[in-house]
GROMACS .gro file of N, CA and C in nm:
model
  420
    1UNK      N    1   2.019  -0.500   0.026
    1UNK     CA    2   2.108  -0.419   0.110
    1UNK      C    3   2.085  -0.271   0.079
    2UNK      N    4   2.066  -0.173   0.212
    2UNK     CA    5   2.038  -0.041   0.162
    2UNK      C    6   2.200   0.008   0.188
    3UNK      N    7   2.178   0.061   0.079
    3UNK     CA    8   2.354   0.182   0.061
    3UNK      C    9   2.350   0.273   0.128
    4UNK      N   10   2.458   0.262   0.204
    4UNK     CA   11   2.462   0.369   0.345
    4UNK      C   12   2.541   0.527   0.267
    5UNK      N   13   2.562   0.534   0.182
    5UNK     CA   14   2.607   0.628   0.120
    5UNK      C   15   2.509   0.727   0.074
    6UNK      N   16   2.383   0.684   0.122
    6UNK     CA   17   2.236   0.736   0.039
    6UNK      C   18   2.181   0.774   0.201
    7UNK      N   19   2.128   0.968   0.183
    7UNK     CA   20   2.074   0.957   0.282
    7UNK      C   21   1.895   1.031   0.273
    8UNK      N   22   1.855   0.987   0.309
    8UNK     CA   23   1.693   0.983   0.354
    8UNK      C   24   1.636   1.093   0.410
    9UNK      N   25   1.566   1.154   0.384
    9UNK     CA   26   1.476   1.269   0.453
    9UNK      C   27   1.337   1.298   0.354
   10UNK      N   28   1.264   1.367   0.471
   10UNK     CA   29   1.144   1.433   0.446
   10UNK      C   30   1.180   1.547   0.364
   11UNK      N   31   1.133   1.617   0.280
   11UNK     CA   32   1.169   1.740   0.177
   11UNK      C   33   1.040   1.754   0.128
   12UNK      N   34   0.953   1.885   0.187
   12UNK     CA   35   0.857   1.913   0.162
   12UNK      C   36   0.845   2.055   0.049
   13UNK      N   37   0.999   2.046   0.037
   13UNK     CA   38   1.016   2.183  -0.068
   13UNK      C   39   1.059   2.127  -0.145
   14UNK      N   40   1.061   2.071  -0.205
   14UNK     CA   41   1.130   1.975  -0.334
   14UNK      C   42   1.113   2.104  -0.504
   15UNK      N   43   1.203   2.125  -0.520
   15UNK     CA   44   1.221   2.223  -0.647
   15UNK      C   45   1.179   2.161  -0.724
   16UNK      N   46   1.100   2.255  -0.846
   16UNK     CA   47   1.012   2.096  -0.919
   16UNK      C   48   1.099   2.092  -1.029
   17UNK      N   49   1.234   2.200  -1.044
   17UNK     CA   50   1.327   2.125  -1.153
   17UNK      C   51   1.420   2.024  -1.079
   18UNK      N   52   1.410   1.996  -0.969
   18UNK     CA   53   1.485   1.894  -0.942
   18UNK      C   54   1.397   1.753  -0.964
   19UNK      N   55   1.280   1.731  -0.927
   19UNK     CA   56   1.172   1.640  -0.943
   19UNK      C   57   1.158   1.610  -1.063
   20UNK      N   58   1.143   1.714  -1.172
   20UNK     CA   59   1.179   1.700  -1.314
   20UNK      C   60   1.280   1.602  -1.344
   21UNK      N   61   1.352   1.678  -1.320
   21UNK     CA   62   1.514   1.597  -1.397
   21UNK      C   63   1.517   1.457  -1.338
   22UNK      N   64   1.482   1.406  -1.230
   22UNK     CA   65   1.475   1.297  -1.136
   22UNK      C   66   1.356   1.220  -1.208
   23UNK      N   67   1.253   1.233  -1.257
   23UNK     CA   68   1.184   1.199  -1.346
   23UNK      C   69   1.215   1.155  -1.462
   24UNK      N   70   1.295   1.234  -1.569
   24UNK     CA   71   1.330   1.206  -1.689
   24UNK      C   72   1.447   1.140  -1.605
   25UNK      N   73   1.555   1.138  -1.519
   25UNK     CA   74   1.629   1.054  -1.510
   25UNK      C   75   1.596   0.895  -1.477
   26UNK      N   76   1.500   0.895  -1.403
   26UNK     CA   77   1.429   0.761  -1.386
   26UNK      C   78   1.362   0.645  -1.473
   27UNK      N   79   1.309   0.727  -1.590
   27UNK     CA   80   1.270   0.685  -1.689
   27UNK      C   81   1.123   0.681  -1.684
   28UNK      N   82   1.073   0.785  -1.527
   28UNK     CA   83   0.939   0.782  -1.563
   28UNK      C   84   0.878   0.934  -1.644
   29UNK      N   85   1.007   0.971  -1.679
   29UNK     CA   86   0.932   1.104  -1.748
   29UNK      C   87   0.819   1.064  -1.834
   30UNK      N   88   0.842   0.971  -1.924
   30UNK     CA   89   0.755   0.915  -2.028
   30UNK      C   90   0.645   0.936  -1.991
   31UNK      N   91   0.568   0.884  -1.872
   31UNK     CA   92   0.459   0.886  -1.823
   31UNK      C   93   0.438   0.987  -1.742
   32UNK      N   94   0.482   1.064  -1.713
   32UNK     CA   95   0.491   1.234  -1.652
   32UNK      C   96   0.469   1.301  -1.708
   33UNK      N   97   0.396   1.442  -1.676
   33UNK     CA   98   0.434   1.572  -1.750
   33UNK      C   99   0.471   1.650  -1.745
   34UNK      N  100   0.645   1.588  -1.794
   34UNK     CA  101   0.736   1.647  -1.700
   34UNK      C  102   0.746   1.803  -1.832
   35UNK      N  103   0.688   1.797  -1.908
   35UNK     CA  104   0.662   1.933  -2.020
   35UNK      C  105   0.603   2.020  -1.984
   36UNK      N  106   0.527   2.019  -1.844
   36UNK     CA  107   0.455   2.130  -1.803
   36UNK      C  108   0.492   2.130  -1.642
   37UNK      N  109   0.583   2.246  -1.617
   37UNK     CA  110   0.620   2.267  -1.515
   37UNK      C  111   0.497   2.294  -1.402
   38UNK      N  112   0.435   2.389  -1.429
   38UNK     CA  113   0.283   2.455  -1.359
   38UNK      C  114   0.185   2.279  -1.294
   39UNK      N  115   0.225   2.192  -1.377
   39UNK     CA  116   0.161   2.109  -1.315
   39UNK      C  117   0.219   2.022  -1.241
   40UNK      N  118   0.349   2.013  -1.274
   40UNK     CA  119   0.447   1.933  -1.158
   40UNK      C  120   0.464   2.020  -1.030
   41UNK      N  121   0.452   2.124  -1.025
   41UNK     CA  122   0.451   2.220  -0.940
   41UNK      C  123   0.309   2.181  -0.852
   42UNK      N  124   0.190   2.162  -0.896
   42UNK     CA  125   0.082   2.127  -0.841
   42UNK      C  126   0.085   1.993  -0.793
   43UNK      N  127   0.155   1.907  -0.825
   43UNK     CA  128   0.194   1.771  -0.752
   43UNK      C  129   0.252   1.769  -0.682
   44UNK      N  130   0.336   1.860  -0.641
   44UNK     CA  131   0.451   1.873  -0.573
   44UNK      C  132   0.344   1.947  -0.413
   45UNK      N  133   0.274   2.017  -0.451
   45UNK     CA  134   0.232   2.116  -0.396
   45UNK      C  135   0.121   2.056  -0.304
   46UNK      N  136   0.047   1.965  -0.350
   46UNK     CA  137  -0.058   1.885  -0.316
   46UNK      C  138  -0.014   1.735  -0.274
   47UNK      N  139   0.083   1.743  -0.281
   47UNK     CA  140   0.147   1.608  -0.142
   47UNK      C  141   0.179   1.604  -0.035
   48UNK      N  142   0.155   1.450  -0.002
   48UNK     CA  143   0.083   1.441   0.194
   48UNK      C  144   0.285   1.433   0.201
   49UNK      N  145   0.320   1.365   0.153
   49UNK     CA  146   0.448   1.287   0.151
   49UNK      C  147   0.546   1.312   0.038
   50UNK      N  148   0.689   1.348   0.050
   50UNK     CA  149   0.789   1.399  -0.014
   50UNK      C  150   0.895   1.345   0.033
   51UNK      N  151   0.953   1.212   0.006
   51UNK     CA  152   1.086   1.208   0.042
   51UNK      C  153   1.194   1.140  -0.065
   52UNK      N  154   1.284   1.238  -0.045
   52UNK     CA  155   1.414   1.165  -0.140
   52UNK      C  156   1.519   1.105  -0.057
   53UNK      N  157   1.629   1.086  -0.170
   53UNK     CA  158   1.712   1.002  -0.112
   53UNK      C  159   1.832   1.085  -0.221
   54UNK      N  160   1.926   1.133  -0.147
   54UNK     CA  161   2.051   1.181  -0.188
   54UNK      C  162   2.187   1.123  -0.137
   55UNK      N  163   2.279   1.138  -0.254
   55UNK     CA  164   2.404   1.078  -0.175
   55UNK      C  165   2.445   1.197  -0.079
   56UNK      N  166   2.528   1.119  -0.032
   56UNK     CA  167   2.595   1.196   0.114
   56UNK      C  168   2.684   1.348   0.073
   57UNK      N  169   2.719   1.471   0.149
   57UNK     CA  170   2.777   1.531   0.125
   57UNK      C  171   2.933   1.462   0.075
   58UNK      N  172   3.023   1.555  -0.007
   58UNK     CA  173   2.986   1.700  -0.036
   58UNK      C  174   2.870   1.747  -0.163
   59UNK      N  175   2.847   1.588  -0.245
   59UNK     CA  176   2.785   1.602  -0.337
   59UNK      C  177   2.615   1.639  -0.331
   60UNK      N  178   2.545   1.586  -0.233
   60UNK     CA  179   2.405   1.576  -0.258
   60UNK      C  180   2.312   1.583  -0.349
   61UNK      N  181   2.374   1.484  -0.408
   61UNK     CA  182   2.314   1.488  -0.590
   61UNK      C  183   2.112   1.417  -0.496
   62UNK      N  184   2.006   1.465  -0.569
   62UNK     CA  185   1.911   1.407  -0.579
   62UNK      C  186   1.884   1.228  -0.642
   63UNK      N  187   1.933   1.117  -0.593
   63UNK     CA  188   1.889   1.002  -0.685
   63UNK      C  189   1.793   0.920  -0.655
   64UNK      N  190   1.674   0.987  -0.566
   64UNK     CA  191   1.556   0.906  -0.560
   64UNK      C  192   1.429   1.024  -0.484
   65UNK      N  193   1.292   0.963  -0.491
   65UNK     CA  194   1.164   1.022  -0.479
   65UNK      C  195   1.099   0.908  -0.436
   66UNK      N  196   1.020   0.905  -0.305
   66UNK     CA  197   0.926   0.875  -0.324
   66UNK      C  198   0.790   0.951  -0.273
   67UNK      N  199   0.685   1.011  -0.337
   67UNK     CA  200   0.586   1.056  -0.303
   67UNK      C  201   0.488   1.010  -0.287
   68UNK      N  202   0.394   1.106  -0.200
   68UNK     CA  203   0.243   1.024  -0.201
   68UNK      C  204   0.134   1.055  -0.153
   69UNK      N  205   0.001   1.059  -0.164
   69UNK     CA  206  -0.105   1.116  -0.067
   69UNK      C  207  -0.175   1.065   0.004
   70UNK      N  208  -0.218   1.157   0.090
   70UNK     CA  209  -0.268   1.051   0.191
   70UNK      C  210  -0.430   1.116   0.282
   71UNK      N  211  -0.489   1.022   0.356
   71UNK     CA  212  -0.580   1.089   0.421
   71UNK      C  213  -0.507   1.118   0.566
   72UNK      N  214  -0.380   1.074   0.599
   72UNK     CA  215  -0.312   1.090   0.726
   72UNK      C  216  -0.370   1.031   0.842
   73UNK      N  217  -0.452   0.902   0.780
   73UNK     CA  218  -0.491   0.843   0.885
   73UNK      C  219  -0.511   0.655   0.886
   74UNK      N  220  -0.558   0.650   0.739
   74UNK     CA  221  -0.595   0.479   0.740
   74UNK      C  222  -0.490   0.494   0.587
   75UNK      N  223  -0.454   0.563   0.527
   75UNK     CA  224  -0.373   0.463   0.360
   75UNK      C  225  -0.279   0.670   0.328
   76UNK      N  226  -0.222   0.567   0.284
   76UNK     CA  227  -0.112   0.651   0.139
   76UNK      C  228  -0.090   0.583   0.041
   77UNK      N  229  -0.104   0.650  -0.075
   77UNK     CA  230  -0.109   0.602  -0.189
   77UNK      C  231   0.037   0.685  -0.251
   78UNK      N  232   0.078   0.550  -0.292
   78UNK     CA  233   0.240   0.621  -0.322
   78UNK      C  234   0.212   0.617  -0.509
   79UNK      N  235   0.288   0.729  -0.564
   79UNK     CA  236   0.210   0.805  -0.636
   79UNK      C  237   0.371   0.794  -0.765
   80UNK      N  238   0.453   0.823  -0.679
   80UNK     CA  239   0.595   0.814  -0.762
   80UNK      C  240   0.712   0.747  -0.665
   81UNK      N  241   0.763   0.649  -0.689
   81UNK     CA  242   0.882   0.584  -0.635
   81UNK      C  243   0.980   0.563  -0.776
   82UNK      N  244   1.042   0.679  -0.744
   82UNK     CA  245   1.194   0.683  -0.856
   82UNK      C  246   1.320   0.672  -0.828
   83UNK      N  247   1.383   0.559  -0.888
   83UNK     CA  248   1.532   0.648  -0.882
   83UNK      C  249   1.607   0.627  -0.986
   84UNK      N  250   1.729   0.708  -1.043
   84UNK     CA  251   1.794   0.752  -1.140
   84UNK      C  252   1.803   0.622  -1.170
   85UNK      N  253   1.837   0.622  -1.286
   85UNK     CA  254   1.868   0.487  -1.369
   85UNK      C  255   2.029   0.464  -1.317
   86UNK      N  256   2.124   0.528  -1.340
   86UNK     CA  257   2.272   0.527  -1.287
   86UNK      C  258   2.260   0.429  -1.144
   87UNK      N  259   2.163   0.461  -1.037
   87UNK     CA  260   2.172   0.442  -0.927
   87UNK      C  261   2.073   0.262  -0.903
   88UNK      N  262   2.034   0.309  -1.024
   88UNK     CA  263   1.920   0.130  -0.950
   88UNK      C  264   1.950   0.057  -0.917
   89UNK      N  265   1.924  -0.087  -0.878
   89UNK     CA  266   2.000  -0.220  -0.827
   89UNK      C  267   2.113  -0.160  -0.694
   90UNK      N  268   2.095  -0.033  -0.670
   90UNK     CA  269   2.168  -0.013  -0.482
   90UNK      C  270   2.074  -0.042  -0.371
   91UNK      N  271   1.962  -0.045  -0.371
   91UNK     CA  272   1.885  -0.041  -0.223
   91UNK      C  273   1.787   0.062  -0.190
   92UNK      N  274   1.816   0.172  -0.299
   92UNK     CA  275   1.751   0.306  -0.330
   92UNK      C  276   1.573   0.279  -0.294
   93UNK      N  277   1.589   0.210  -0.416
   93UNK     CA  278   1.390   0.198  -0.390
   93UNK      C  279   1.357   0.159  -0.255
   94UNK      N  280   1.429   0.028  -0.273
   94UNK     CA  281   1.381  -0.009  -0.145
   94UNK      C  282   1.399   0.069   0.002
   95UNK      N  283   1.487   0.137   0.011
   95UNK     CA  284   1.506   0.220   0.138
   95UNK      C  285   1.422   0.313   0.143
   96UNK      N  286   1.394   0.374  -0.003
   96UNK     CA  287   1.247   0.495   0.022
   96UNK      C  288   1.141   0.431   0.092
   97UNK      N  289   1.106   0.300   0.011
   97UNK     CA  290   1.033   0.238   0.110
   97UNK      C  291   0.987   0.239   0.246
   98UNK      N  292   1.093   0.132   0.295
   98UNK     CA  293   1.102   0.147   0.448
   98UNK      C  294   1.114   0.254   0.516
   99UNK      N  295   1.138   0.379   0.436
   99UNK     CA  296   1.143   0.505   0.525
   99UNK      C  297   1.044   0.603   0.516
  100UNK      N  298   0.923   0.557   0.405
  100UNK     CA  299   0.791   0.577   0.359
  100UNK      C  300   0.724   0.550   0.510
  101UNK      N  301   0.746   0.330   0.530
  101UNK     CA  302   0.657   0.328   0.637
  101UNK      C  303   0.680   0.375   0.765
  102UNK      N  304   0.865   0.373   0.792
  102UNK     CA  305   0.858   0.439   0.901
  102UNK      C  306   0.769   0.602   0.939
  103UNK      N  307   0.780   0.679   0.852
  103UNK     CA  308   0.773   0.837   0.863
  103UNK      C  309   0.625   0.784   0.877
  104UNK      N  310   0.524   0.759   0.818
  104UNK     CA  311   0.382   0.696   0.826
  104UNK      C  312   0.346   0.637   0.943
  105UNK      N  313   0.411   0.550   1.010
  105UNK     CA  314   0.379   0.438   1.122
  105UNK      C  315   0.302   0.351   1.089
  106UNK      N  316   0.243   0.308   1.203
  106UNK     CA  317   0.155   0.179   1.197
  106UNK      C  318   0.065   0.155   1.165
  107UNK      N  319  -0.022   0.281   1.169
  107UNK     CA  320  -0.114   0.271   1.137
  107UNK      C  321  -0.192   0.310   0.968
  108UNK      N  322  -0.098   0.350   0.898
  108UNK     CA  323  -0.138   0.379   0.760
  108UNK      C  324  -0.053   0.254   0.675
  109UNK      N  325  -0.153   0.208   0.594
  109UNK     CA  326  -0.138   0.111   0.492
  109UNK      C  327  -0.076   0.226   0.342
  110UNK      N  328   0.052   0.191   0.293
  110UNK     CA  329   0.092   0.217   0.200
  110UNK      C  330   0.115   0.150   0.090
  111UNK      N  331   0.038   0.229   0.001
  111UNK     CA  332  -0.044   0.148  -0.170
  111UNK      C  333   0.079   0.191  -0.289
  112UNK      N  334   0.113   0.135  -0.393
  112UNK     CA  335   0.156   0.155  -0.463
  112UNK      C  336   0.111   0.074  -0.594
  113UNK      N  337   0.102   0.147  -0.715
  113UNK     CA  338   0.064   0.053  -0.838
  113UNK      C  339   0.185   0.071  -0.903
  114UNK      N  340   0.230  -0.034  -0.942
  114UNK     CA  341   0.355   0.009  -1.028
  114UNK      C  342   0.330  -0.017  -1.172
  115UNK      N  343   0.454   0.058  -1.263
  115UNK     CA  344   0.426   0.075  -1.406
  115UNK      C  345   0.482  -0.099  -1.433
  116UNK      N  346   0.444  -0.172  -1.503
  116UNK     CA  347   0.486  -0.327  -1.581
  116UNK      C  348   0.642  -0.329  -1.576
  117UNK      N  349   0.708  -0.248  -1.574
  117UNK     CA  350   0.858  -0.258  -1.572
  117UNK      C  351   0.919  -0.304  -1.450
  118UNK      N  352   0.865  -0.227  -1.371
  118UNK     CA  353   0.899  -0.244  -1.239
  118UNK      C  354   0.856  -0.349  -1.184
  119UNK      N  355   0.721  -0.448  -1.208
  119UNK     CA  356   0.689  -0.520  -1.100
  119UNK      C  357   0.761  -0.615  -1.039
  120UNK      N  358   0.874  -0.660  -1.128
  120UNK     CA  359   1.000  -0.768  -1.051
  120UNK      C  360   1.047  -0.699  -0.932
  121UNK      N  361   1.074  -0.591  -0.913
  121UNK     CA  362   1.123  -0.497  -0.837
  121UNK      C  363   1.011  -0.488  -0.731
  122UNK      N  364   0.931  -0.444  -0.743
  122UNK     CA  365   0.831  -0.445  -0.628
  122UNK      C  366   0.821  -0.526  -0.565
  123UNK      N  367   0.771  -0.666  -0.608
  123UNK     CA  368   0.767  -0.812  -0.542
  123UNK      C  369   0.885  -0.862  -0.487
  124UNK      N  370   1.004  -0.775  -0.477
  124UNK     CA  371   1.095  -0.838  -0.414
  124UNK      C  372   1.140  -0.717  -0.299
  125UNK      N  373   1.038  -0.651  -0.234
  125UNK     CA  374   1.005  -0.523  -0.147
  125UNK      C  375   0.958  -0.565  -0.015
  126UNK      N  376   0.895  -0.699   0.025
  126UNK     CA  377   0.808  -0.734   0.086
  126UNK      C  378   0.638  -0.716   0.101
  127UNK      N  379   0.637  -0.611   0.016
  127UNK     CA  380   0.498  -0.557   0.008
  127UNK      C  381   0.398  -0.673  -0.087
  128UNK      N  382   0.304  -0.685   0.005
  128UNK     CA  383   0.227  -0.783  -0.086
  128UNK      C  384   0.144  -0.753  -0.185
  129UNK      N  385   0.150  -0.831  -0.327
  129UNK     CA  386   0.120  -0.777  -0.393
  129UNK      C  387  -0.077  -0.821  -0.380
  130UNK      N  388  -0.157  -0.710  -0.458
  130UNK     CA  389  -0.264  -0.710  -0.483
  130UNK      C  390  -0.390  -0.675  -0.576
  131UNK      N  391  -0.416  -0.841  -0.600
  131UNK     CA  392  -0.486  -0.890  -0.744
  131UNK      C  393  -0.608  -0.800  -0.783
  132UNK      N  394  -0.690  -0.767  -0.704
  132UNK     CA  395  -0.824  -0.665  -0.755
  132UNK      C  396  -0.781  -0.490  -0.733
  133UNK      N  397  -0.787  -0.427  -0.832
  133UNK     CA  398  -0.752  -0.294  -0.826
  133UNK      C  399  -0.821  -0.297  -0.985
  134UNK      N  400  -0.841  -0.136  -0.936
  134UNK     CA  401  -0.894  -0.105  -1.044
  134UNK      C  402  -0.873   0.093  -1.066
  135UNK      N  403  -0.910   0.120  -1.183
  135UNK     CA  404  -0.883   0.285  -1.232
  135UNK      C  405  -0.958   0.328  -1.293
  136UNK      N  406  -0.964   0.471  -1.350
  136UNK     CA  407  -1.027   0.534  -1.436
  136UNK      C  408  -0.889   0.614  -1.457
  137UNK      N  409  -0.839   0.562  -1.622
  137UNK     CA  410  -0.729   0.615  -1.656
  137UNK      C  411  -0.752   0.788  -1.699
  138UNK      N  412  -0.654   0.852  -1.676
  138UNK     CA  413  -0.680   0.985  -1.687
  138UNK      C  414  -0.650   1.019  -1.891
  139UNK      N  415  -0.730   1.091  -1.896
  139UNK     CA  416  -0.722   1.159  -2.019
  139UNK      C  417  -0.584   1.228  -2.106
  140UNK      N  418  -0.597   1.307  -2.019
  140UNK     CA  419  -0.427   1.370  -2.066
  140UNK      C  420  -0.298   1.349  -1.928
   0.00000   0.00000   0.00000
């Protein structure tokens, strides 16, 4: 069930101390670097796709992200799907989701690898999951 109290948009200006804090609130700071602003700023900066998910006025607290890049034509590769730990188990992820493929359409396939924590969560997204993938893990 998506929580209608949560609302959805494109945000192509995303403050990168808000992305920050939404990060360490998510619990993916760990794997972020969320210690160097200049480069969250360059992620921020160099995405096809920016959308959060805030509760409704008067508050509009930030409690979800999902980003991603893309060639804007055959795939997006979703890059960060967060939301606050306070907020999980509402519909959050999953509504970034569906509002990932809507804003995308039909014709772009949207990829996501998720961190081992999450994959119960994913598989219960509809997105099918897929066995051959592969990386070249980054250095720092």
């Amino acid at each position: 069930m998506i929580d209608p109290e949560i609302h959805y948009a494109v945000e192509p200006r995303l403050p990168v101390s808000d992305f920050k804090k939404l990060l360490i609130s998510s619990g993916l700071g760990a794997s972020r670097p969320v210690a160097d602003e200049e480069r969250l700023s360059t992620i921020l900066l160099n995405s096809f796709l920016l959308l959060t998910a805030r509760t409704k006025e008067p508050d509009n607290r930030l409690v979800g992200i999902a980003r991603g890049i893309s060639d804007a034509s055959w795939c997006c590769y979703l890059s960060e799907l967060a939301v606050c730990s306070s907020m999980q188990s509402r519909g959050i992820g999953k509504g970034l989701l569906m509002e990932a493929k809507r804003v995308l359409g039909p014709e772009i396939s949207l990829i996501l690898v998720s961190v081992p924590e999450a994959s119960k969560f994913h598989g219960n997204t509809g997105m099918a999951k897929i066995a051959d993938a592969f990386w070249f893990k980054r250095e720092r």
